Short mmCIF file of C-alpha atoms in Angstrom, two decimals:
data_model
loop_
_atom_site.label_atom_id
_atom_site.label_comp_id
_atom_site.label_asym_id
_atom_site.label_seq_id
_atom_site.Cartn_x
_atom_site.Cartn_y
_atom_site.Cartn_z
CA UNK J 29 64.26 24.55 -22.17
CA UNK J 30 62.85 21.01 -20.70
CA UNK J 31 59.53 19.73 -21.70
CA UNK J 32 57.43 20.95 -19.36
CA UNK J 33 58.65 24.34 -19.72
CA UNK J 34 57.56 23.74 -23.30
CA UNK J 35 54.24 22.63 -22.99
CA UNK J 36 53.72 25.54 -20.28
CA UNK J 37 54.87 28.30 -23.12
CA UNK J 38 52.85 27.02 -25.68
CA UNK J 39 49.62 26.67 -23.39
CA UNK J 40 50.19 30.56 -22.69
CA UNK J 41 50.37 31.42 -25.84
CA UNK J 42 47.35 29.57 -26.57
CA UNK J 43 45.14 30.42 -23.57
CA UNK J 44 41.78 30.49 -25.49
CA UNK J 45 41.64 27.31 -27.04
CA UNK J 46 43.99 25.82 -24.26
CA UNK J 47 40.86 26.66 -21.62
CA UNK J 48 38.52 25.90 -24.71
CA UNK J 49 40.12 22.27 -24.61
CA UNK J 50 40.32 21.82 -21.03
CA UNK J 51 36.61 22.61 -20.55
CA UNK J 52 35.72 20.18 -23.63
CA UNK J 53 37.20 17.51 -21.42
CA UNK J 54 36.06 18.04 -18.51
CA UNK J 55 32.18 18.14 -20.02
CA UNK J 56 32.86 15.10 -21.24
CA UNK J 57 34.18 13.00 -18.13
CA UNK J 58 31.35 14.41 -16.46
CA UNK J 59 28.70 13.51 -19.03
CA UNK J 60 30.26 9.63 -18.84
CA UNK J 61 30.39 9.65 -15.28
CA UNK J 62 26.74 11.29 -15.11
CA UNK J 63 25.64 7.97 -17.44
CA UNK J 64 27.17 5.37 -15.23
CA UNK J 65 25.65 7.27 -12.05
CA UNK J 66 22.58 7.15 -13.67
CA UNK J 67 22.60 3.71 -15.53
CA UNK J 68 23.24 2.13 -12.26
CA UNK J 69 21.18 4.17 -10.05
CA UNK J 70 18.20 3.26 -12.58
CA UNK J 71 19.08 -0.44 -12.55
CA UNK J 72 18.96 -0.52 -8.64
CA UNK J 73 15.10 1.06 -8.73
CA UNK J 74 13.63 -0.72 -11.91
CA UNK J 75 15.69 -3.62 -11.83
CA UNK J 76 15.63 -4.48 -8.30
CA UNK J 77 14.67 -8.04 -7.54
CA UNK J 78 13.67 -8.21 -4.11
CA UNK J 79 10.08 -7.33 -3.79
CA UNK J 80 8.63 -8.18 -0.59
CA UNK J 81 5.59 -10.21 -2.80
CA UNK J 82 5.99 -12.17 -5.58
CA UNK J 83 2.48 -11.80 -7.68
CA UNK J 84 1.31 -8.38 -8.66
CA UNK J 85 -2.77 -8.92 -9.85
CA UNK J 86 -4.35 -6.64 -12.41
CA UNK J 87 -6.35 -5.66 -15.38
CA UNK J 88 -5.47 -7.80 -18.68
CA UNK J 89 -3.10 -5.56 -20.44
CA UNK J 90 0.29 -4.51 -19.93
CA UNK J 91 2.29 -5.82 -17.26
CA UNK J 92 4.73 -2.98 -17.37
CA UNK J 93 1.94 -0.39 -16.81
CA UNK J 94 0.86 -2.25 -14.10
CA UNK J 95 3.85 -2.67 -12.46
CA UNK J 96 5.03 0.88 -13.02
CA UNK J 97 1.25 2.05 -11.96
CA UNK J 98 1.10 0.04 -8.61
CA UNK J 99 5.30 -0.36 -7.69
CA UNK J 100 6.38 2.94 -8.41
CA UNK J 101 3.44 4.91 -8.51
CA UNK J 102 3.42 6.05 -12.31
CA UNK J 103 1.24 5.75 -15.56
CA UNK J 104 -2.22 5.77 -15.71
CA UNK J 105 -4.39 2.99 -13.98
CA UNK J 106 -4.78 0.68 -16.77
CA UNK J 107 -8.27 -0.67 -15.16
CA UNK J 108 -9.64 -2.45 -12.65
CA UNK J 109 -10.49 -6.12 -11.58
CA UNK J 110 -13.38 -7.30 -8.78
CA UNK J 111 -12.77 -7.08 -5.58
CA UNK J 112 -14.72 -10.26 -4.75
CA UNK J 113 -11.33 -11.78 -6.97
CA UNK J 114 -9.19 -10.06 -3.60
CA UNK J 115 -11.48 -11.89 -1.55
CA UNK J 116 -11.29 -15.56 -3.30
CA UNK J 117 -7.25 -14.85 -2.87
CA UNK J 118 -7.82 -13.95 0.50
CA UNK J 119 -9.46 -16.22 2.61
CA UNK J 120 -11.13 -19.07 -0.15
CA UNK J 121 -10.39 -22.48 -0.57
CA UNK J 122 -9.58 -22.43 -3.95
CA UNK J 123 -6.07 -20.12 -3.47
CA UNK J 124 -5.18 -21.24 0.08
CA UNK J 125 -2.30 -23.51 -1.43
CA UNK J 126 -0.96 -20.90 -2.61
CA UNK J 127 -1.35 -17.84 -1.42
CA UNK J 128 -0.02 -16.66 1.81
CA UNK J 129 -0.42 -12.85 1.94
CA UNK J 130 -3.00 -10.72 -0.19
CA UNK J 131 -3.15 -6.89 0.02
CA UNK J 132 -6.22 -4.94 -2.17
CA UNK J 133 -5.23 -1.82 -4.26
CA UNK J 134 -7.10 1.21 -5.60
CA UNK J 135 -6.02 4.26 -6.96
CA UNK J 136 -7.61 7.29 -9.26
CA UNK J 137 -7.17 10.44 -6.83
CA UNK J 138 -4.76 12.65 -5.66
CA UNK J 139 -3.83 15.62 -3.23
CA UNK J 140 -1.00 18.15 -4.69
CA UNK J 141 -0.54 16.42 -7.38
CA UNK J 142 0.62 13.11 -4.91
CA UNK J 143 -0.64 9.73 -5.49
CA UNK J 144 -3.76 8.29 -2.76
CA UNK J 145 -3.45 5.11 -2.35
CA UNK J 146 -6.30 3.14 -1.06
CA UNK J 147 -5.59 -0.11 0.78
CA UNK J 148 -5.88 -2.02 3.86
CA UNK J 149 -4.42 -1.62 7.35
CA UNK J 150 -2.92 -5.15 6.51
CA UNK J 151 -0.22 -3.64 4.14
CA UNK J 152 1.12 -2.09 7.33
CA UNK J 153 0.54 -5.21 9.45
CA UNK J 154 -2.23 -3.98 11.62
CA UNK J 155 -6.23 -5.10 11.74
CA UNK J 156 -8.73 -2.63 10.77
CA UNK J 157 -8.89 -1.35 14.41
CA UNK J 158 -5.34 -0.04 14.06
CA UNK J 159 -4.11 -2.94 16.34
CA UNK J 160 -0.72 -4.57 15.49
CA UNK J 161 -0.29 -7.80 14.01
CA UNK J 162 2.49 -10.21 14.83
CA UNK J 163 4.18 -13.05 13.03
CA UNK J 164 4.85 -12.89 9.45
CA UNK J 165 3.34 -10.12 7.34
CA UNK J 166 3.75 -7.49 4.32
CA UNK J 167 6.84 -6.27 3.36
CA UNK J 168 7.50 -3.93 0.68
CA UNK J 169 11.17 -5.75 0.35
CA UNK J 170 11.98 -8.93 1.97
CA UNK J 171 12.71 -8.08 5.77
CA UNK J 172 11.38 -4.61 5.67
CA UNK J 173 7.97 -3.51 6.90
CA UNK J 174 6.11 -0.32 6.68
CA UNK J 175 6.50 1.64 10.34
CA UNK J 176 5.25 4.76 11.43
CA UNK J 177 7.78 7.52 12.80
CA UNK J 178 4.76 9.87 14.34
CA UNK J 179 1.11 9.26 15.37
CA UNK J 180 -0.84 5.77 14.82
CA UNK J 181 -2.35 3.67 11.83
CA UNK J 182 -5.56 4.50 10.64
CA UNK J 183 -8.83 3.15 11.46
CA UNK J 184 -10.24 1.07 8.91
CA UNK J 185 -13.92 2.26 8.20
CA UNK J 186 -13.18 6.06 9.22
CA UNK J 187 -11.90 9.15 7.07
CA UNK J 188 -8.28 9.00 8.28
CA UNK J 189 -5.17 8.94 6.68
CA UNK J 190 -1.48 7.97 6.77
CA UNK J 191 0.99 9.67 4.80
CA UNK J 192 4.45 8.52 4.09
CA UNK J 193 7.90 10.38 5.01
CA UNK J 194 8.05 12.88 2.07
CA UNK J 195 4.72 14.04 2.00
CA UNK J 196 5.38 17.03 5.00
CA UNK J 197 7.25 18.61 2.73
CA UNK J 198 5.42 18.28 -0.27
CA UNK J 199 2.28 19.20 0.76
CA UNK J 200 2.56 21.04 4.58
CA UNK J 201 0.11 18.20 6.05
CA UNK J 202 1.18 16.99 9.31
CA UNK J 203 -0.50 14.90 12.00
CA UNK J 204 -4.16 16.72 12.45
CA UNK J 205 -4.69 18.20 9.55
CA UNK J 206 -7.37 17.53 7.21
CA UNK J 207 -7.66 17.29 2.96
CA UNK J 208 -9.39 16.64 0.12
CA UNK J 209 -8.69 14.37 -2.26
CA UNK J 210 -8.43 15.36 -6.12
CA UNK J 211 -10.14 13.02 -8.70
CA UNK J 212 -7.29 11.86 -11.04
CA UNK J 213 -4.41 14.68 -11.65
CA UNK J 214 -5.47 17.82 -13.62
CA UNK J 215 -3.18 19.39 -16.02
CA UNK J 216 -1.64 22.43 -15.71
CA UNK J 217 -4.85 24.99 -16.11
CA UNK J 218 -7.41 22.21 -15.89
CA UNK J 219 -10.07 23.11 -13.21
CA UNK J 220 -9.55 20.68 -10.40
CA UNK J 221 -12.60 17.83 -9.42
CA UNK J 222 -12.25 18.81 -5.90
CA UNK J 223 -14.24 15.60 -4.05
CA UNK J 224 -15.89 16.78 -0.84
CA UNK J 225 -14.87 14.20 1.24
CA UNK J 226 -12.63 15.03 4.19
CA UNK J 227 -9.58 12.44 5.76
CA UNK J 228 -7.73 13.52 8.68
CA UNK J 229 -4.29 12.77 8.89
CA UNK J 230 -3.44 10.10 12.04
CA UNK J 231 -0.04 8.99 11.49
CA UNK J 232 3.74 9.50 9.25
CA UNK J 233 5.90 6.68 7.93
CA UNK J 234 9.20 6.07 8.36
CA UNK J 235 11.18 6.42 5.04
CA UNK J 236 11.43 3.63 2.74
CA UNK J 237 13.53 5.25 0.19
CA UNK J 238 11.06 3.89 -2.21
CA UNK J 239 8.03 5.60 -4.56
CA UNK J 240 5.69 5.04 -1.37
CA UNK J 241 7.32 7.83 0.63
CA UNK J 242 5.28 10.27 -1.69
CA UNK J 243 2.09 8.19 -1.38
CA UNK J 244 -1.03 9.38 1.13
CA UNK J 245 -2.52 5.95 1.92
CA UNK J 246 -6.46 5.91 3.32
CA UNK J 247 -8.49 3.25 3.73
CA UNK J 248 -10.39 1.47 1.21
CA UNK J 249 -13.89 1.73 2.60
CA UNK J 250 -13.41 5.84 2.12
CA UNK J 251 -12.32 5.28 -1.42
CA UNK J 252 -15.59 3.81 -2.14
CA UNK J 253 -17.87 6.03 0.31
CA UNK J 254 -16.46 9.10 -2.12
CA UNK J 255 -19.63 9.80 -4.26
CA UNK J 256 -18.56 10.03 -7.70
CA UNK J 257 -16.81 6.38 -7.26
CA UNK J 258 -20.08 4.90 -5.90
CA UNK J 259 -21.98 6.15 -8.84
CA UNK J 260 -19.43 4.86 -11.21
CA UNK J 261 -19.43 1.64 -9.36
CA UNK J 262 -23.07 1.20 -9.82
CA UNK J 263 -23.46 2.27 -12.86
CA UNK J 264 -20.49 -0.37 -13.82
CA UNK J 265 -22.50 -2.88 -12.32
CA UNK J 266 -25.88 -1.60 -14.00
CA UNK J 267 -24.33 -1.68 -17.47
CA UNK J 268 -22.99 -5.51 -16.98
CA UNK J 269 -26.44 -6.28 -15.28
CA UNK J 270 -28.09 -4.58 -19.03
CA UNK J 271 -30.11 -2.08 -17.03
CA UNK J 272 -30.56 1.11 -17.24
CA UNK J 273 -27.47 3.30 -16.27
CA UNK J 274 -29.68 6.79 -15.71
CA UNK J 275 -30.85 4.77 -12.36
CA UNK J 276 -27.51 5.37 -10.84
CA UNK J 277 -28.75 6.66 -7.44
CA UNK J 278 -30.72 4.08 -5.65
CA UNK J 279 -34.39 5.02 -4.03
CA UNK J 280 -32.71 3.96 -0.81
CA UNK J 281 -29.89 6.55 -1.35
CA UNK J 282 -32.17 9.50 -2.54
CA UNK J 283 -32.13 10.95 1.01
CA UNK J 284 -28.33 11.24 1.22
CA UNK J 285 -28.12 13.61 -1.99
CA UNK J 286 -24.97 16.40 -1.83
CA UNK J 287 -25.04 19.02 -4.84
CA UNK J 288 -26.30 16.49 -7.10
CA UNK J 289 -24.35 13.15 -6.12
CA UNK J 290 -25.73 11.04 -3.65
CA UNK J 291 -24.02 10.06 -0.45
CA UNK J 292 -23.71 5.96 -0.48
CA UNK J 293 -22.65 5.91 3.17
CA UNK J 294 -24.20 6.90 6.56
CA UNK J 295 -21.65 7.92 9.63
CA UNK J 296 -21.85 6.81 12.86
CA UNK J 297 -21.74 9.19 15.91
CA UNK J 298 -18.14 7.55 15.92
CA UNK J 299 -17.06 8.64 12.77
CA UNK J 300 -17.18 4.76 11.82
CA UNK J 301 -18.50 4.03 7.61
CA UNK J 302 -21.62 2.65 7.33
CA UNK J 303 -21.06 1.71 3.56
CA UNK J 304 -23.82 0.84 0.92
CA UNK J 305 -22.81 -0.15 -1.72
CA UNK J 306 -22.64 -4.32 -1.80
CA UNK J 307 -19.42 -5.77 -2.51
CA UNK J 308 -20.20 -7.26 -5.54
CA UNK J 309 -19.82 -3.88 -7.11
CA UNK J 310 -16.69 -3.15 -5.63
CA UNK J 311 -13.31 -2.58 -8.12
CA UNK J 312 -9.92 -2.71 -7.35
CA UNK J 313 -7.01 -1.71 -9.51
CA UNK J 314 -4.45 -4.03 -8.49
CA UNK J 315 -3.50 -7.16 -5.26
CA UNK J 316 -0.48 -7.17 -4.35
CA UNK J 317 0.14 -11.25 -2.98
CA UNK J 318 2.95 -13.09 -1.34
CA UNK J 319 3.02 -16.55 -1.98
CA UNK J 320 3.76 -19.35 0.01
CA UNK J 321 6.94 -20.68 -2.45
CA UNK J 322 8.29 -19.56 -5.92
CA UNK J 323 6.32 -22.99 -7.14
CA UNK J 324 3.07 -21.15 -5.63
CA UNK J 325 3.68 -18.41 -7.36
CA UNK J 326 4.02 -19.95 -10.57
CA UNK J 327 0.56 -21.82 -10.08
CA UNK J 328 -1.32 -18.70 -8.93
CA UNK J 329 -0.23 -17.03 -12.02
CA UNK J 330 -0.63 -19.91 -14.65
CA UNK J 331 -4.51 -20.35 -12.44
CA UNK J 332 -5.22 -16.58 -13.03
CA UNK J 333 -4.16 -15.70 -16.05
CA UNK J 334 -6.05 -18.00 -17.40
CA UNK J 335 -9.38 -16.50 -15.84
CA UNK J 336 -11.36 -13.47 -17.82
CA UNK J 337 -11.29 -10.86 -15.55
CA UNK J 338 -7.21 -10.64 -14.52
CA UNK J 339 -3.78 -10.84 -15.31
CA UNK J 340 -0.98 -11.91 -12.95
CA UNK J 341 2.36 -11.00 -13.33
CA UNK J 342 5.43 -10.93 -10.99
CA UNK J 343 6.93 -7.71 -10.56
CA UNK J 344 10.72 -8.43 -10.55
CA UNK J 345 10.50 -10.55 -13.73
CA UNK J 346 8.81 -7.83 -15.96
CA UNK J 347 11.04 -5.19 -14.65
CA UNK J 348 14.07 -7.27 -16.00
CA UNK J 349 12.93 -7.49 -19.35
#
């Protein structure tokens, strides 16, 4: 009797812990494998290095959080910063050395439990009518821009909305339909804060095979027209004023009340946002900025982080350590 006839015998006599054996094995190749699969799958999304901007803006607090919050669409918020900081980086003198590209950022609702994201038509290189804009611009990774795959961009001071790739089959919305957005995400059994506001979806993006494709993006000027943000916005800007917070809605707003909230907004017959609330109460939660050169990146975040009301940070740095 050879060896393998052997070995054979004695596995038939042993069939139970013979299978028993084989199984253990095989769980345990497939466990490994499963670890390397995952270890390097996780590296390529957390630990990728080629953002298409180089300074992520923010609250003062944890640049993880605020990475994971505004990159990949996680966490809470951890706050906000001015918006009249979005437009120094913008279009002022004192940031035009070094900023090339700056892209405002708000979040706080959702719809099906999917992230809105409120921004401006600039993050997908068009101007607030919804017409294209050539030369350089955004990119969410170096040489890739956002595109859409069905409909157009959305109008800058209307209720519309672009959703990206994944979000048909999240949610059912296509091109046409209309939704609500829900303030924050309610937990399982929590009644939902339904705002009454209504967007219309205009357009679908091409997949990015990033956290965006689950994102409904709508302009900013909507975000703040929603009632319950304008009153929180005023009343943010009441309580650093020292006044009195109970005077949230404005005499010039009492005429716009809706079930108790009033309306800071008019329409016109076009659908266009007459907002009302000034800019100087406005709050973002994070800019997203592409510098001119690494050394301009460096400067901008040395210049800010040493201000009061932000942190910079860039993304691909904090997700390495």
């Amino acid at each position: 009797m050879n060896l393998i006839q052997l070995v054979t015998k004695q596995m038939r006599q042993r069939a139970l812990s013979t299978w028993l054996t084989i199984l253990s094995v095989t769980l345990g190749v497939a466990l490994v494998v499963a670890i390397m699969i995952l270890r390097r799958e996780g590296q390529a999304l957390f630990g990728q290095t080629d953002y298409g901007y180089d300074v992520l803006i923010g609250p003062k607090g944890s640049p993880l959080q605020l990475v994971l919050n505004t990159v990949y669409h996680m966490d809470k918020s951890p706050g906000n910063i001015p918006y009249t900081l979005y437009e120094e980086l913008d279009h002022g003198e004192r940031y035009r050395a070094e900023v090339k590209l700056a892209v405002p950022f708000a979040v706080g609702d959702t719809y099906m439990s999917q992230r809105i994201v409120a921004t401006s038509p600039r993050m997908f290189n068009f101007t607030d009518d919804g017409q294209p804009i050539a030369g350089d611009g955004f990119e969410y990774r170096p040489g890739k821009r956002y595109e859409l795959a069905q409909g157009r961009m959305f109008h800058a001071r209307k209720f519309e909305a672009i959703i990206g790739s994944d979000i048909p089959r999240l949610t059912g919305l296509k091109i046409g339909d209309t939704f609500n957005a829900t303030h924050g995400t309610p937990a399982p059994g929590e009644t939902p804060d339904v705002h009454e506001e209504r967007w219309t979806v205009v357009g679908v993006l091409q997949p990015t095979h990033t956290a965006n494709d689950r994102v409904l993006f709508i302009p900013l000027i909507t975000f703040y027209s929603i009632c319950s943000h304008g009153e929180g916005l005023e009343a943010q800007a009441q309580i650093k004023a020292g006044e009195d917070v109970s005077r949230v809605a404005s005499p010039k707003h009492e005429h716009h009340h809706h079930d108790g909230h009033a309306k800071h907004y008019t329409l016109g017959p076009d659908g266009t946002i007459d907002l009302h609330l000034p800019k100087e109460t406005w709050q973002l939660s994070a800019i997203l900025v592409k510098s001119h050169s690494p050394f301009s990146a460096q400067s901008l975040m040395y210049v800010v982080n040493n201000r009061n009301e932000a942190a910079a940070v860039n993304p691909a740095s904090v997700m390495r350590e």
